[in-house]
Amino acid sequence: MTITKGPLRVNFPFPIIDPHIHQWDLLNTPRILTWPKRLLGWNRKLYETAIRLGASETDKRYVGRPDFVAHDYLPEDYIGDAAGLPLTHIVHVEAEWRDREGLGPVGETRWLNNLFSDSDNNSPVKLGAVVGYVELQRSDAAAVIAAHQQASAKFSGVRQMLAFDLDEGIMRFCPRPYLSRDKHWQQGLSLLEQHNLSFDAWFFHHQLDELVVLAQAFPGITFVLDHMGTPIGLGGQFASYGRTESARDVTLRIWQMRLQELAELPNVVVKLSGLFMPVVGWGYEHRAMPPTREELLNTAGPLFDFVLQTFGVDRCMFASNFPMDKVSLSLAQLYEFYGALVAHYPEENQRKLFHDNAARIYRIADLS
């Protein structure tokens, strides 16, 4: 797919916070592709060929195109993607840092703090907050949380991905199903309230009943539902999902029902993001050109509208999930779609969705 750039047709008269991006340096930080990059990175073509041949079909299907995740994604890359947008701050969400023993996950927070502080004064986009990784079921979870907080004053939340599907054709981001029901895991989760930290909850749509239970059991914790609960195959076939219109209707009903249940719980908020990952099934990653704004408004627009109407403007925030969604469209195209979607909203409500809610939820205090 060709990533196109051009002038925006939507005006943003306020600053934007992007509350969900990922950064990685494959050579210098512990990632899945660190060793392939070190061995073959001197030859881009050879390296990309090796990744393409070595990746499983499940992995390739999930990311859409391996080359979109096989190279570094650093502040200058995001700033280039954000050209023309009034983006001022980002929230970095953990990105599968591979050193997970002991205090290993704290390395990502420390790395981010240094990565952005080196050029923060001159950068048009600053680090607003860090959502870091903690294995909450471990006995040392409290020590890891404390170390994250010591590593960065911007550490404001935890994410431990819980997305799991029995279909082996879908990437699993959790070692086993129903981890959230584990008593040791829940003991670790309870620590977040003591530290005034939020929990970024990423489940697939059919798992959202788990989040309902968690939010009811821990009313003092703010749960941020990532990527609108990722309805697998809602836009078209993905693995065993979405093969027929009736199958997609079932997914839609389950997804809507669970979101309505979650909306009844005041400690749950939603990121309007991630709906253009390949797992949703639109197939944009296979096209020569990205979808138009009008196509997005007609296909994905009603899904975003449903979430906005269900949760209200005070509990939703637009986010990019870049670079993961970049396989489908550019950052400018994504935000143009977002802007057009809520162009009829009062400016005060638009500002909540693009800026104020993220600043409040992630406690982004320094907006100078």
CSV table of C-alpha atoms in Angstrom, one decimal:
chain,number,residue,atom,x,y,z
A,1,MET,CA,0.0,0.0,0.0
A,2,THR,CA,1.2,3.5,-0.8
A,3,ILE,CA,1.2,5.9,2.1
A,4,THR,CA,0.0,9.2,0.8
A,5,LYS,CA,0.5,12.6,2.3
A,6,GLY,CA,-1.2,15.8,1.5
A,7,PRO,CA,-2.8,18.9,3.0
A,8,LEU,CA,-5.5,18.3,5.6
A,9,ARG,CA,-9.1,19.2,4.8
A,10,VAL,CA,-10.0,19.3,8.5
A,11,ASN,CA,-8.9,22.2,10.7
A,12,PHE,CA,-7.9,21.6,14.3
A,13,PRO,CA,-8.1,24.8,16.3
A,14,PHE,CA,-6.6,23.2,19.4
A,15,PRO,CA,-3.6,21.1,20.3
A,16,ILE,CA,-3.8,17.3,20.0
A,17,ILE,CA,-2.5,14.6,22.4
A,18,ASP,CA,-2.0,11.2,20.9
A,19,PRO,CA,-2.6,8.8,23.8
A,20,HIS,CA,-1.4,5.6,22.2
A,21,ILE,CA,1.8,5.2,20.2
A,22,HIS,CA,4.7,2.8,20.2
A,23,GLN,CA,8.5,3.3,19.8
A,24,TRP,CA,11.3,0.9,19.2
A,25,ASP,CA,15.0,0.7,18.5
A,26,LEU,CA,15.7,-2.8,17.2
A,27,LEU,CA,19.4,-2.6,17.4
A,28,ASN,CA,19.8,-1.1,20.9
A,29,THR,CA,16.8,-2.4,22.9
A,30,PRO,CA,15.6,-5.9,23.5
A,31,ARG,CA,12.9,-6.7,20.9
A,32,ILE,CA,11.7,-9.8,19.1
A,33,LEU,CA,13.6,-8.7,16.0
A,34,THR,CA,16.8,-7.4,17.7
A,35,TRP,CA,19.0,-10.4,16.8
A,36,PRO,CA,17.8,-10.6,13.1
A,37,LYS,CA,18.4,-6.9,12.8
A,38,ARG,CA,21.9,-7.1,14.3
A,39,LEU,CA,22.9,-10.1,12.0
A,40,LEU,CA,21.3,-8.9,8.8
A,41,GLY,CA,20.5,-5.2,9.2
A,42,TRP,CA,23.5,-4.2,7.2
A,43,ASN,CA,21.6,-5.4,4.0
A,44,ARG,CA,18.0,-4.0,4.1
A,45,LYS,CA,16.8,-6.3,1.2
A,46,LEU,CA,18.3,-9.4,2.8
A,47,TYR,CA,17.0,-8.5,6.2
A,48,GLU,CA,13.4,-7.8,5.0
A,49,THR,CA,13.5,-11.1,2.9
A,50,ALA,CA,14.6,-13.0,6.0
A,51,ILE,CA,11.8,-11.5,8.1
A,52,ARG,CA,9.2,-12.2,5.4
A,53,LEU,CA,10.3,-15.8,5.0
A,54,GLY,CA,10.9,-16.4,8.7
A,55,ALA,CA,7.7,-14.9,10.1
A,56,SER,CA,4.8,-17.3,10.7
A,57,GLU,CA,1.6,-16.9,8.6
A,58,THR,CA,-0.2,-15.9,11.8
A,59,ASP,CA,2.2,-13.1,12.5
A,60,LYS,CA,2.2,-11.8,8.9
A,61,ARG,CA,-1.5,-11.9,8.8
A,62,TYR,CA,-1.8,-9.9,12.0
A,63,VAL,CA,0.7,-7.1,11.2
A,64,GLY,CA,-0.4,-6.9,7.6
A,65,ARG,CA,3.1,-6.3,6.3
A,66,PRO,CA,6.2,-7.4,8.2
A,67,ASP,CA,8.3,-4.4,6.9
A,68,PHE,CA,6.0,-2.0,8.9
A,69,VAL,CA,7.3,-3.4,12.2
A,70,ALA,CA,10.8,-4.6,11.0
A,71,HIS,CA,12.4,-1.2,11.2
A,72,ASP,CA,13.0,1.3,14.0
A,73,TYR,CA,10.1,3.7,14.9
A,74,LEU,CA,11.6,6.6,16.9
A,75,PRO,CA,10.5,10.2,17.7
A,76,GLU,CA,11.7,11.6,14.4
A,77,ASP,CA,9.7,8.9,12.5
A,78,TYR,CA,6.5,9.8,14.4
A,79,ILE,CA,7.1,13.5,14.0
A,80,GLY,CA,7.5,13.0,10.3
A,81,ASP,CA,4.2,11.1,10.2
A,82,ALA,CA,2.6,13.9,12.2
A,83,ALA,CA,3.7,16.7,9.9
A,84,GLY,CA,0.9,19.2,9.5
A,85,LEU,CA,-1.0,18.1,12.6
A,86,PRO,CA,-1.0,20.2,15.8
A,87,LEU,CA,0.2,17.3,17.9
A,88,THR,CA,2.0,18.4,21.0
A,89,HIS,CA,2.2,15.3,23.3
A,90,ILE,CA,2.1,11.5,23.0
A,91,VAL,CA,1.4,8.7,25.5
A,92,HIS,CA,3.8,5.8,25.0
A,93,VAL,CA,2.2,2.4,25.6
A,94,GLU,CA,4.5,-0.6,26.3
A,95,ALA,CA,5.7,-2.2,23.1
A,96,GLU,CA,6.8,-5.8,24.0
A,97,TRP,CA,10.1,-5.0,25.6
A,98,ARG,CA,11.6,-8.5,25.8
A,99,ASP,CA,13.6,-8.2,29.1
A,100,ARG,CA,10.8,-9.2,31.5
A,101,GLU,CA,12.7,-10.8,34.3
A,102,GLY,CA,12.9,-9.0,37.6
A,103,LEU,CA,13.1,-5.2,37.0
A,104,GLY,CA,13.7,-5.8,33.3
A,105,PRO,CA,10.5,-4.1,32.1
A,106,VAL,CA,11.6,-0.8,33.8
A,107,GLY,CA,14.3,-0.6,31.1
A,108,GLU,CA,11.7,0.5,28.6
A,109,THR,CA,10.5,3.4,30.8
A,110,ARG,CA,14.1,4.5,31.5
A,111,TRP,CA,14.9,4.3,27.7
A,112,LEU,CA,11.8,6.4,26.9
A,113,ASN,CA,12.6,9.0,29.4
A,114,ASN,CA,16.1,9.4,27.9
A,115,LEU,CA,14.9,9.1,24.3
A,116,PHE,CA,12.6,12.0,24.6
A,117,SER,CA,14.5,14.2,27.1
A,118,ASP,CA,17.5,14.4,24.8
A,119,SER,CA,15.5,16.6,22.4
A,120,ASP,CA,12.4,17.4,24.3
A,121,ASN,CA,13.0,21.2,24.5
A,122,ASN,CA,13.2,21.5,20.7
A,123,SER,CA,10.8,18.8,19.7
A,124,PRO,CA,7.4,19.7,18.4
A,125,VAL,CA,6.0,16.5,20.0
A,126,LYS,CA,6.8,15.8,23.7
A,127,LEU,CA,6.4,12.7,25.9
A,128,GLY,CA,3.3,13.3,28.0
A,129,ALA,CA,3.0,10.0,29.8
A,130,VAL,CA,4.3,6.4,29.9
A,131,VAL,CA,2.1,3.3,30.2
A,132,GLY,CA,4.6,0.5,31.1
A,133,TYR,CA,4.6,-3.2,31.4
A,134,VAL,CA,4.2,-5.1,34.6
A,135,GLU,CA,3.5,-8.9,35.0
A,136,LEU,CA,0.9,-8.4,37.6
A,137,GLN,CA,0.8,-12.1,38.6
A,138,ARG,CA,4.4,-12.0,39.8
A,139,SER,CA,5.4,-11.7,43.4
A,140,ASP,CA,7.7,-8.8,42.6
A,141,ALA,CA,5.0,-6.7,40.9
A,142,ALA,CA,5.0,-4.0,43.6
A,143,ALA,CA,8.8,-3.6,43.2
A,144,VAL,CA,8.5,-3.3,39.4
A,145,ILE,CA,5.8,-0.6,39.8
A,146,ALA,CA,7.9,1.3,42.2
A,147,ALA,CA,10.9,1.1,39.9
A,148,HIS,CA,8.9,2.4,37.0
A,149,GLN,CA,7.8,5.4,39.0
A,150,GLN,CA,11.3,6.1,40.1
A,151,ALA,CA,12.5,5.8,36.5
A,152,SER,CA,10.1,8.4,35.2
A,153,ALA,CA,7.8,11.0,36.7
A,154,LYS,CA,5.6,10.5,33.6
A,155,PHE,CA,4.8,6.9,34.5
A,156,SER,CA,1.0,7.0,34.8
A,157,GLY,CA,-0.3,3.5,34.0
A,158,VAL,CA,0.3,-0.1,33.3
A,159,ARG,CA,-0.6,-2.4,30.4
A,160,GLN,CA,-0.3,-6.1,30.4
A,161,MET,CA,-2.0,-7.3,27.2
A,162,LEU,CA,-4.7,-9.9,27.7
A,163,ALA,CA,-5.9,-10.4,24.1
A,164,PHE,CA,-6.2,-14.1,23.5
A,165,ASP,CA,-8.1,-16.2,21.0
A,166,LEU,CA,-8.4,-20.0,20.7
A,167,ASP,CA,-7.9,-19.7,16.9
A,168,GLU,CA,-4.2,-20.4,16.3
A,169,GLY,CA,-4.4,-18.2,13.2
A,170,ILE,CA,-4.7,-15.1,15.4
A,171,MET,CA,-1.7,-13.8,17.3
A,172,ARG,CA,-1.9,-14.2,21.0
A,173,PHE,CA,-0.7,-11.5,23.3
A,174,CYS,CA,-1.3,-13.3,26.6
A,175,PRO,CA,0.2,-16.7,27.6
A,176,ARG,CA,-3.2,-18.3,28.4
A,177,PRO,CA,-6.9,-17.4,28.4
A,178,TYR,CA,-8.6,-15.9,31.5
A,179,LEU,CA,-5.4,-14.6,33.1
A,180,SER,CA,-7.4,-11.8,34.5
A,181,ARG,CA,-9.3,-14.3,36.7
A,182,ASP,CA,-6.0,-15.5,38.4
A,183,LYS,CA,-6.0,-14.5,42.1
A,184,HIS,CA,-2.3,-13.6,42.0
A,185,TRP,CA,-2.9,-11.4,38.9
A,186,GLN,CA,-5.7,-9.6,40.6
A,187,GLN,CA,-3.6,-9.0,43.7
A,188,GLY,CA,-1.1,-7.3,41.5
A,189,LEU,CA,-3.8,-5.3,39.8
A,190,SER,CA,-5.0,-4.0,43.2
A,191,LEU,CA,-1.6,-2.3,43.6
A,192,LEU,CA,-2.5,0.2,40.9
A,193,GLU,CA,-5.1,1.9,43.0
A,194,GLN,CA,-2.6,2.5,45.8
A,195,HIS,CA,-0.2,4.1,43.3
A,196,ASN,CA,-2.9,6.1,41.5
A,197,LEU,CA,-2.2,4.3,38.2
A,198,SER,CA,-4.6,3.4,35.4
A,199,PHE,CA,-4.7,0.1,33.6
A,200,ASP,CA,-4.8,-0.1,29.8
A,201,ALA,CA,-6.9,-3.1,29.1
A,202,TRP,CA,-6.6,-4.7,25.7
A,203,PHE,CA,-9.0,-7.6,25.1
A,204,PHE,CA,-10.6,-9.0,21.9
A,205,HIS,CA,-14.3,-8.4,21.6
A,206,HIS,CA,-15.4,-11.8,22.9
A,207,GLN,CA,-13.3,-11.3,26.1
A,208,LEU,CA,-14.9,-8.1,27.2
A,209,ASP,CA,-16.9,-9.8,29.8
A,210,GLU,CA,-13.6,-10.2,31.7
A,211,LEU,CA,-13.2,-6.4,31.7
A,212,VAL,CA,-16.8,-6.0,33.0
A,213,VAL,CA,-15.9,-8.2,36.0
A,214,LEU,CA,-12.6,-6.4,36.7
A,215,ALA,CA,-14.1,-3.0,36.5
A,216,GLN,CA,-16.8,-4.0,38.9
A,217,ALA,CA,-14.4,-5.6,41.3
A,218,PHE,CA,-11.9,-2.7,41.3
A,219,PRO,CA,-14.0,0.5,41.2
A,220,GLY,CA,-11.1,2.6,42.4
A,221,ILE,CA,-9.0,1.8,39.2
A,222,THR,CA,-9.5,3.6,35.9
A,223,PHE,CA,-9.6,1.0,33.1
A,224,VAL,CA,-8.7,2.3,29.7
A,225,LEU,CA,-10.2,0.0,27.1
A,226,ASP,CA,-7.7,-0.1,24.2
A,227,HIS,CA,-8.7,-0.1,20.6
A,228,MET,CA,-12.5,-0.2,21.3
A,229,GLY,CA,-12.3,-3.8,22.3
A,230,THR,CA,-11.0,-5.0,18.9
A,231,PRO,CA,-13.9,-6.7,17.1
A,232,ILE,CA,-12.1,-9.4,15.2
A,233,GLY,CA,-13.3,-9.8,11.6
A,234,LEU,CA,-16.1,-7.2,11.9
A,235,GLY,CA,-15.0,-5.5,8.7
A,236,GLY,CA,-14.4,-8.7,6.7
A,237,GLN,CA,-12.8,-12.2,7.1
A,238,PHE,CA,-9.8,-12.5,9.4
A,239,ALA,CA,-8.7,-16.1,10.2
A,240,SER,CA,-11.9,-17.9,11.2
A,241,TYR,CA,-13.9,-14.7,11.9
A,242,GLY,CA,-16.1,-12.7,9.6
A,243,ARG,CA,-16.5,-15.2,6.8
A,244,THR,CA,-20.1,-14.4,6.3
A,245,GLU,CA,-22.4,-11.5,6.9
A,246,SER,CA,-24.3,-13.4,9.6
A,247,ALA,CA,-21.0,-14.1,11.3
A,248,ARG,CA,-20.1,-10.5,11.3
A,249,ASP,CA,-23.5,-9.6,12.6
A,250,VAL,CA,-22.9,-11.9,15.6
A,251,THR,CA,-19.6,-10.2,16.3
A,252,LEU,CA,-21.3,-6.8,16.1
A,253,ARG,CA,-24.0,-7.8,18.6
A,254,ILE,CA,-21.5,-9.2,21.1
A,255,TRP,CA,-19.2,-6.2,20.8
A,256,GLN,CA,-22.1,-3.7,21.2
A,257,MET,CA,-23.6,-5.6,24.1
A,258,ARG,CA,-20.3,-5.7,26.0
A,259,LEU,CA,-19.6,-2.1,25.4
A,260,GLN,CA,-23.0,-1.1,26.7
A,261,GLU,CA,-22.3,-3.1,29.8
A,262,LEU,CA,-18.9,-1.4,30.2
A,263,ALA,CA,-20.5,2.0,29.8
A,264,GLU,CA,-22.5,1.4,32.9
A,265,LEU,CA,-19.3,1.3,34.9
A,266,PRO,CA,-17.9,4.9,35.5
A,267,ASN,CA,-14.3,3.7,35.9
A,268,VAL,CA,-14.1,2.6,32.3
A,269,VAL,CA,-13.0,4.9,29.5
A,270,VAL,CA,-12.3,4.1,25.8
A,271,LYS,CA,-9.5,4.8,23.3
A,272,LEU,CA,-11.0,5.4,19.9
A,273,SER,CA,-8.2,3.6,18.1
A,274,GLY,CA,-6.9,0.5,16.5
A,275,LEU,CA,-9.9,-0.2,14.3
A,276,PHE,CA,-7.6,-0.2,11.2
A,277,MET,CA,-5.4,-3.0,12.3
A,278,PRO,CA,-5.7,-6.0,9.9
A,279,VAL,CA,-7.3,-8.1,12.6
A,280,VAL,CA,-10.6,-6.1,12.2
A,281,GLY,CA,-10.8,-7.4,8.7
A,282,TRP,CA,-11.2,-4.4,6.4
A,283,GLY,CA,-8.3,-5.6,4.2
A,284,TYR,CA,-6.9,-2.1,3.7
A,285,GLU,CA,-3.4,-3.4,4.1
A,286,HIS,CA,-3.7,-5.3,0.8
A,287,ARG,CA,-4.8,-2.4,-1.3
A,288,ALA,CA,-2.6,-0.3,-3.5
A,289,MET,CA,-4.1,2.9,-2.2
A,290,PRO,CA,-5.5,3.7,1.3
A,291,PRO,CA,-9.2,4.2,1.9
A,292,THR,CA,-10.7,7.6,1.3
A,293,ARG,CA,-12.2,9.7,4.0
A,294,GLU,CA,-15.6,9.1,2.7
A,295,GLU,CA,-15.1,5.3,2.6
A,296,LEU,CA,-13.9,5.4,6.2
A,297,LEU,CA,-16.9,7.5,7.3
A,298,ASN,CA,-19.3,5.1,5.6
A,299,THR,CA,-17.7,1.8,6.9
A,300,ALA,CA,-16.0,2.5,10.2
A,301,GLY,CA,-17.8,5.7,11.0
A,302,PRO,CA,-20.9,4.1,12.4
A,303,LEU,CA,-18.8,1.9,14.8
A,304,PHE,CA,-17.0,5.0,16.2
A,305,ASP,CA,-20.4,6.8,16.4
A,306,PHE,CA,-21.7,3.9,18.5
A,307,VAL,CA,-18.9,4.1,21.0
A,308,LEU,CA,-19.2,7.8,21.2
A,309,GLN,CA,-22.9,7.7,21.8
A,310,THR,CA,-22.5,4.8,24.3
A,311,PHE,CA,-19.7,6.3,26.4
A,312,GLY,CA,-20.1,10.0,25.8
A,313,VAL,CA,-17.5,12.6,25.0
A,314,ASP,CA,-16.1,12.7,28.5
A,315,ARG,CA,-15.0,9.1,28.5
A,316,CYS,CA,-13.5,8.7,25.0
A,317,MET,CA,-10.3,9.8,23.4
A,318,PHE,CA,-8.9,9.6,19.8
A,319,ALA,CA,-5.6,7.8,19.5
A,320,SER,CA,-3.4,6.6,16.6
A,321,ASN,CA,-2.0,3.2,17.6
A,322,PHE,CA,0.9,4.1,15.3
A,323,PRO,CA,2.8,2.6,13.8
A,324,MET,CA,0.6,-0.5,13.9
A,325,ASP,CA,-2.3,1.1,12.0
A,326,LYS,CA,0.1,2.7,9.5
A,327,VAL,CA,-0.2,-0.4,7.4
A,328,SER,CA,-3.7,0.8,6.5
A,329,LEU,CA,-3.5,4.6,6.3
A,330,SER,CA,-1.3,7.6,7.1
A,331,LEU,CA,-1.5,9.5,10.3
A,332,ALA,CA,-2.8,12.6,8.5
A,333,GLN,CA,-5.5,10.4,6.9
A,334,LEU,CA,-6.5,8.9,10.2
A,335,TYR,CA,-6.8,12.3,12.0
A,336,GLU,CA,-8.7,13.7,9.0
A,337,PHE,CA,-11.2,10.9,9.4
A,338,TYR,CA,-11.4,11.6,13.1
A,339,GLY,CA,-11.9,15.3,12.6
A,340,ALA,CA,-14.6,14.8,9.9
A,341,LEU,CA,-16.4,12.2,12.2
A,342,VAL,CA,-17.0,14.8,14.9
A,343,ALA,CA,-16.9,18.0,12.9
A,344,HIS,CA,-20.5,18.7,13.9
A,345,TYR,CA,-19.7,18.5,17.6
A,346,PRO,CA,-19.2,21.7,19.6
A,347,GLU,CA,-15.5,22.7,19.7
A,348,GLU,CA,-15.5,22.1,23.5
A,349,ASN,CA,-16.4,18.5,22.9
A,350,GLN,CA,-14.0,18.0,20.1
A,351,ARG,CA,-11.2,19.3,22.3
A,352,LYS,CA,-12.1,16.8,25.0
A,353,LEU,CA,-11.8,13.9,22.5
A,354,PHE,CA,-8.5,15.1,21.0
A,355,HIS,CA,-6.8,16.6,24.0
A,356,ASP,CA,-8.5,17.2,27.4
A,357,ASN,CA,-9.6,13.6,28.2
A,358,ALA,CA,-6.1,12.2,27.5
A,359,ALA,CA,-4.5,14.9,29.6
A,360,ARG,CA,-6.9,14.2,32.5
A,361,ILE,CA,-6.7,10.4,32.4
A,362,TYR,CA,-2.9,10.2,32.0
A,363,ARG,CA,-2.2,13.1,34.3
A,364,ILE,CA,-0.3,15.1,31.7
A,365,ALA,CA,0.4,18.1,33.7
A,366,ASP,CA,3.1,20.0,31.8
A,367,LEU,CA,1.5,21.2,28.6
A,368,SER,CA,3.8,24.1,28.0
